[in-house]
């Protein structure tokens, strides 16, 4: 079922989760162990992130280096199918521009349809680890809006080979990313919002946001979206703080601010167990407030700490 159908049929705020494919070599059981305690909350859908290949340099015995391609977390599409099969829940694979030619993208979308997947979250992806700026694959897409147009085309039965006749129209429900604190490459918030509107105008069905720790920023973002005519559902993305290291890692990686109240409380903690308690309390307050304001879905990034998310959702 489509994310937008879940939202349309809901009587209350829904719950959804986001997981990463297991690290190569770990097996899918590690992911099931992560998800098992979360399934009692009946998530409407589960997102599975996409991780592109990286180039790394391996030292040879003679001291020279060899450039090798590694993929740490393969299998997004098949993991979505496996989760659907095991838990009977809808899944949302993330699909990125990086590393994909338009032909690779079309093949991936065809496979997703064969697997019975109704949703995709279309993203550009970040720069590859060895590059400073995002470079599209030769013959690939530069922006999420370009990838989105390809998905919308397939929904209209338009494939890359235009001589195909009587084509099957896919029916993907398409999500896109939004940034309450601005995407770090955008020159300003207004420009970022206009590009977000372009994604919606090109066919995005809903927006899911980058994590934030200050709900006021999310509400201001929603107001700004509505003011420029974006009417699709906007789903807040939420993550708990559970270690002191995150005070620097989260702003550096995700280009977000941590409110002074939260950062100061975390700084006063003596152990990471204390930080986890503070983080859980903060996430619960954020979630309660968002629910009270009637957000369609609370979307939790569950990486590493499913029990914290479980404790929060239980309290809701
Ligand atoms: P875009 O919408 O293409 O925007 C990228 C930048 O370009 C922005 O600054 C935007 O303002 C600007 N821009 C857009 N269109 C134009 C245009 N036409 N001309 C000029 N500038 C333009 N990454 C992964 O690799 N795998 C994942 O699974 C993944 N999941 C994510 C899930 C969520 C909910 C979020 C919020 C992010 C996720 N990311 C993931 C990270 C994402 O790929 C990065 O944030 C990436 O840098 C931007 O992706 P985007 O889809 O927002 O890009």
Short mmCIF file of C-alpha atoms in Angstrom, two decimals, residues 16 55 60 76 79 92 100 175 177 212 225 316:
data_model
loop_
_atom_site.label_atom_id
_atom_site.label_comp_id
_atom_site.label_asym_id
_atom_site.label_seq_id
_atom_site.Cartn_x
_atom_site.Cartn_y
_atom_site.Cartn_z
CA UNK A 16 7.15 4.54 10.71
CA UNK A 55 36.59 3.54 -3.40
CA UNK A 60 49.75 -4.22 -0.90
CA UNK A 76 18.28 -2.40 -0.24
CA UNK A 79 15.83 -6.34 2.06
CA UNK A 92 10.03 2.21 1.20
CA UNK A 100 23.26 4.97 -11.10
CA UNK A 175 8.61 10.60 -1.44
CA UNK A 177 13.62 14.74 1.28
CA UNK A 212 15.75 17.98 13.81
CA UNK A 225 6.29 25.17 2.49
CA UNK A 316 3.00 7.79 23.21
#
